[in-house]
XYZ file of C-alpha atoms in Angstrom:
244
model
C -69.066 -46.644 -45.026
C -65.285 -46.115 -44.944
C -64.016 -44.675 -41.659
C -61.110 -42.202 -41.719
C -58.721 -40.700 -39.169
C -56.213 -37.849 -39.614
C -52.881 -37.518 -37.786
C -51.054 -34.271 -38.578
C -49.369 -31.619 -36.439
C -50.620 -28.860 -38.772
C -54.168 -27.660 -38.069
C -54.678 -26.369 -41.602
C -53.732 -29.733 -43.117
C -56.246 -31.448 -40.839
C -58.947 -28.951 -41.812
C -58.399 -29.562 -45.542
C -58.612 -33.354 -45.282
C -61.507 -33.201 -42.825
C -63.462 -31.043 -45.284
C -62.799 -33.502 -48.121
C -63.885 -36.465 -45.996
C -67.057 -34.785 -44.774
C -68.176 -33.751 -48.270
C -67.586 -37.184 -49.814
C -70.493 -39.669 -49.640
C -69.591 -42.983 -48.046
C -66.812 -41.588 -45.835
C -66.925 -41.076 -42.076
C -64.423 -38.978 -40.107
C -63.712 -40.858 -36.868
C -61.452 -38.156 -35.487
C -58.238 -36.160 -35.764
C -55.043 -35.780 -33.735
C -52.200 -33.281 -33.868
C -50.122 -35.586 -31.667
C -49.331 -39.093 -33.013
C -48.891 -40.477 -29.483
C -52.390 -39.271 -28.643
C -53.671 -40.953 -31.811
C -52.120 -44.269 -30.760
C -53.911 -44.097 -27.423
C -57.237 -43.309 -29.100
C -56.806 -46.227 -31.513
C -56.154 -48.625 -28.633
C -59.212 -47.424 -26.747
C -61.724 -46.902 -29.570
C -60.440 -49.023 -32.447
C -58.836 -48.312 -35.799
C -60.180 -46.494 -38.847
C -60.254 -48.093 -42.287
C -57.935 -45.352 -43.587
C -55.497 -43.265 -41.544
C -54.048 -40.145 -43.175
C -50.616 -39.554 -41.640
C -48.175 -36.667 -41.922
C -44.534 -37.767 -41.927
C -42.562 -34.899 -40.408
C -43.988 -34.641 -36.865
C -42.022 -33.759 -33.698
C -43.261 -36.391 -31.240
C -43.153 -39.389 -33.580
C -42.584 -39.531 -37.320
C -45.324 -40.801 -39.579
C -43.022 -43.611 -40.731
C -42.535 -44.783 -37.139
C -46.251 -44.434 -36.440
C -47.094 -46.633 -39.424
C -44.838 -49.379 -38.033
C -46.725 -49.294 -34.732
C -50.063 -49.509 -36.518
C -48.937 -52.612 -38.463
C -51.807 -53.933 -40.622
C -54.609 -52.575 -38.456
C -55.422 -49.698 -40.828
C -54.644 -48.603 -44.390
C -52.016 -45.852 -44.281
C -52.041 -42.829 -46.581
C -49.045 -40.540 -46.124
C -49.868 -36.860 -46.656
C -46.736 -34.726 -46.666
C -45.099 -31.709 -48.276
C -41.950 -33.705 -49.099
C -41.399 -36.317 -51.798
C -38.113 -37.605 -50.324
C -39.900 -40.125 -48.087
C -41.793 -41.876 -50.897
C -39.597 -44.987 -51.047
C -39.738 -45.455 -47.270
C -43.480 -44.941 -47.308
C -44.194 -47.678 -49.824
C -41.803 -50.010 -48.016
C -44.271 -49.673 -45.132
C -47.058 -50.852 -47.479
C -48.800 -47.485 -47.612
C -51.718 -47.485 -50.044
C -50.875 -43.972 -51.230
C -48.459 -41.063 -50.870
C -50.033 -37.634 -51.375
C -48.074 -34.408 -51.677
C -49.398 -31.221 -50.081
C -51.182 -29.048 -50.996
C -53.759 -31.761 -51.659
C -56.414 -31.168 -54.303
C -59.836 -32.739 -54.014
C -59.291 -34.604 -57.300
C -56.137 -36.211 -55.875
C -57.997 -37.078 -52.680
C -60.767 -38.839 -54.627
C -58.195 -40.848 -56.566
C -56.793 -42.074 -53.255
C -60.244 -43.094 -52.001
C -60.996 -44.931 -55.240
C -57.724 -46.810 -54.854
C -58.789 -47.924 -51.381
C -62.174 -49.028 -52.734
C -60.458 -51.239 -55.311
C -58.304 -52.800 -52.558
C -61.396 -53.845 -50.618
C -62.113 -56.449 -53.302
C -59.609 -59.202 -52.466
C -60.600 -62.791 -53.173
C -61.573 -64.002 -56.691
C -65.172 -64.444 -55.569
C -65.253 -60.945 -54.093
C -63.674 -59.523 -57.236
C -66.538 -60.881 -59.314
C -69.147 -59.627 -56.861
C -68.933 -56.139 -58.328
C -72.081 -54.980 -56.544
C -69.884 -54.541 -53.464
C -67.598 -51.987 -55.100
C -68.029 -48.342 -56.020
C -66.106 -45.167 -56.771
C -66.639 -41.405 -56.746
C -66.255 -38.743 -59.425
C -66.762 -35.017 -59.702
C -69.543 -34.627 -62.232
C -69.025 -32.075 -65.041
C -66.835 -29.872 -62.806
C -69.891 -28.353 -61.110
C -68.886 -29.370 -57.620
C -71.349 -32.269 -57.632
C -69.976 -35.593 -56.396
C -71.458 -38.780 -57.823
C -71.136 -42.285 -56.400
C -71.109 -45.024 -59.047
C -71.309 -48.754 -58.348
C -69.080 -50.993 -60.451
C -72.123 -53.003 -61.516
C -73.765 -49.902 -63.020
C -70.840 -48.978 -65.283
C -70.825 -50.508 -68.774
C -67.870 -48.731 -70.368
C -65.629 -45.673 -70.093
C -64.775 -43.587 -73.145
C -62.002 -41.034 -73.690
C -63.048 -37.502 -74.656
C -59.983 -35.251 -75.048
C -59.173 -34.094 -71.481
C -62.245 -35.810 -70.042
C -63.812 -39.254 -69.888
C -67.426 -40.279 -70.412
C -68.656 -42.974 -68.046
C -71.489 -44.902 -69.699
C -73.705 -46.358 -66.974
C -77.072 -48.094 -67.024
C -78.721 -44.933 -65.706
C -76.992 -42.402 -67.972
C -73.704 -40.772 -68.975
C -71.287 -38.950 -66.679
C -68.539 -36.613 -67.892
C -65.627 -35.991 -65.543
C -62.219 -34.323 -65.752
C -60.046 -37.454 -65.551
C -57.709 -39.261 -67.937
C -58.067 -42.836 -69.135
C -54.836 -43.691 -67.324
C -56.210 -42.345 -64.042
C -59.399 -44.374 -64.466
C -57.497 -47.526 -65.398
C -55.194 -47.233 -62.365
C -58.058 -46.567 -59.942
C -60.492 -49.317 -60.968
C -60.124 -53.020 -60.040
C -58.480 -54.913 -62.946
C -60.542 -58.021 -62.201
C -63.624 -56.110 -63.375
C -62.428 -53.368 -65.737
C -60.049 -53.717 -68.689
C -58.588 -51.361 -71.281
C -59.535 -52.717 -74.719
C -58.688 -49.684 -76.852
C -56.792 -46.434 -76.347
C -60.217 -44.798 -76.050
C -62.208 -47.466 -74.187
C -62.295 -49.314 -70.870
C -64.977 -51.991 -70.480
C -66.651 -53.653 -67.551
C -65.911 -57.299 -68.375
C -69.148 -58.440 -66.743
C -71.081 -56.399 -69.332
C -69.582 -58.123 -72.394
C -72.360 -59.948 -74.250
C -70.536 -61.142 -77.376
C -67.435 -60.643 -79.530
C -67.757 -60.561 -83.307
C -64.309 -60.199 -84.849
C -62.969 -56.907 -83.500
C -66.394 -55.736 -82.347
C -67.251 -56.015 -78.646
C -70.971 -56.063 -77.924
C -72.027 -54.855 -74.476
C -75.226 -54.658 -72.481
C -77.606 -51.761 -73.196
C -76.917 -52.347 -76.930
C -73.521 -50.648 -76.729
C -70.736 -51.625 -79.131
C -67.083 -50.680 -79.430
C -63.995 -51.676 -81.385
C -61.263 -53.848 -79.868
C -57.881 -52.188 -80.372
C -55.191 -54.216 -82.142
C -52.589 -53.751 -79.400
C -55.102 -54.811 -76.707
C -56.457 -57.853 -78.559
C -54.104 -60.520 -77.193
C -54.549 -59.518 -73.541
C -58.328 -59.297 -73.972
C -58.672 -62.784 -75.442
C -56.337 -64.190 -72.787
C -58.798 -62.906 -70.184
C -61.716 -64.465 -72.052
C -59.914 -67.799 -72.254
C -59.740 -67.905 -68.458
C -63.548 -68.211 -68.440
C -63.957 -70.172 -71.667
C -65.609 -73.597 -71.406
C -63.770 -75.856 -73.850
C -64.458 -79.378 -75.021
C -61.858 -82.098 -74.549
C -63.312 -84.188 -77.383
C -61.315 -84.674 -80.537
C -62.849 -83.259 -83.740
C -64.269 -85.628 -86.318
């Protein structure tokens, strides 16, 4: 469960984010504050959330200044109507910078980015059962939680992508670039302009044909071939014996 807190001097902005958090599985809204000084006091008394959504332009204390006081105790997501603070925001190591009005699709992308950050060490990166992400399924308002370990491959389909999982297929209104940027690169890799694979699901490579679990197969793109085999070589067991 990922805990969230919202600091914004606009009630409507708080209501929008609170609604998104409450309707997303795996998220917990710890609280909200219209006053950043009040939020600081609450954090000191009750602890910090995993993610804190912070407005920037607030009268008592700016979101930039608030983020400095929070240090590394919480992951900061700046939610603002202005793009002029973006450079400052990322200098403060914010995990994301979202422009208002915030769509639910953009919100989910932010949460998926945080999920990928949770996997840190090499051992944790390979333990893909610990990771997951969310999608809106077939634009029907249904939200689906998918574990990394359940996803075999992701396929482009015009303005959509098809996520091939062990338990079925999921179509969602996302681009391949958005999927690639949101998923942990230690587990998922682009191998073709139309395919992203879960590297833990690769069973064999026969020329330019990648064989995956569940009897799936796909073609390795020419421009992705070198990077793909470089990744394989990192795990390749090689003999030190001389031939002959």
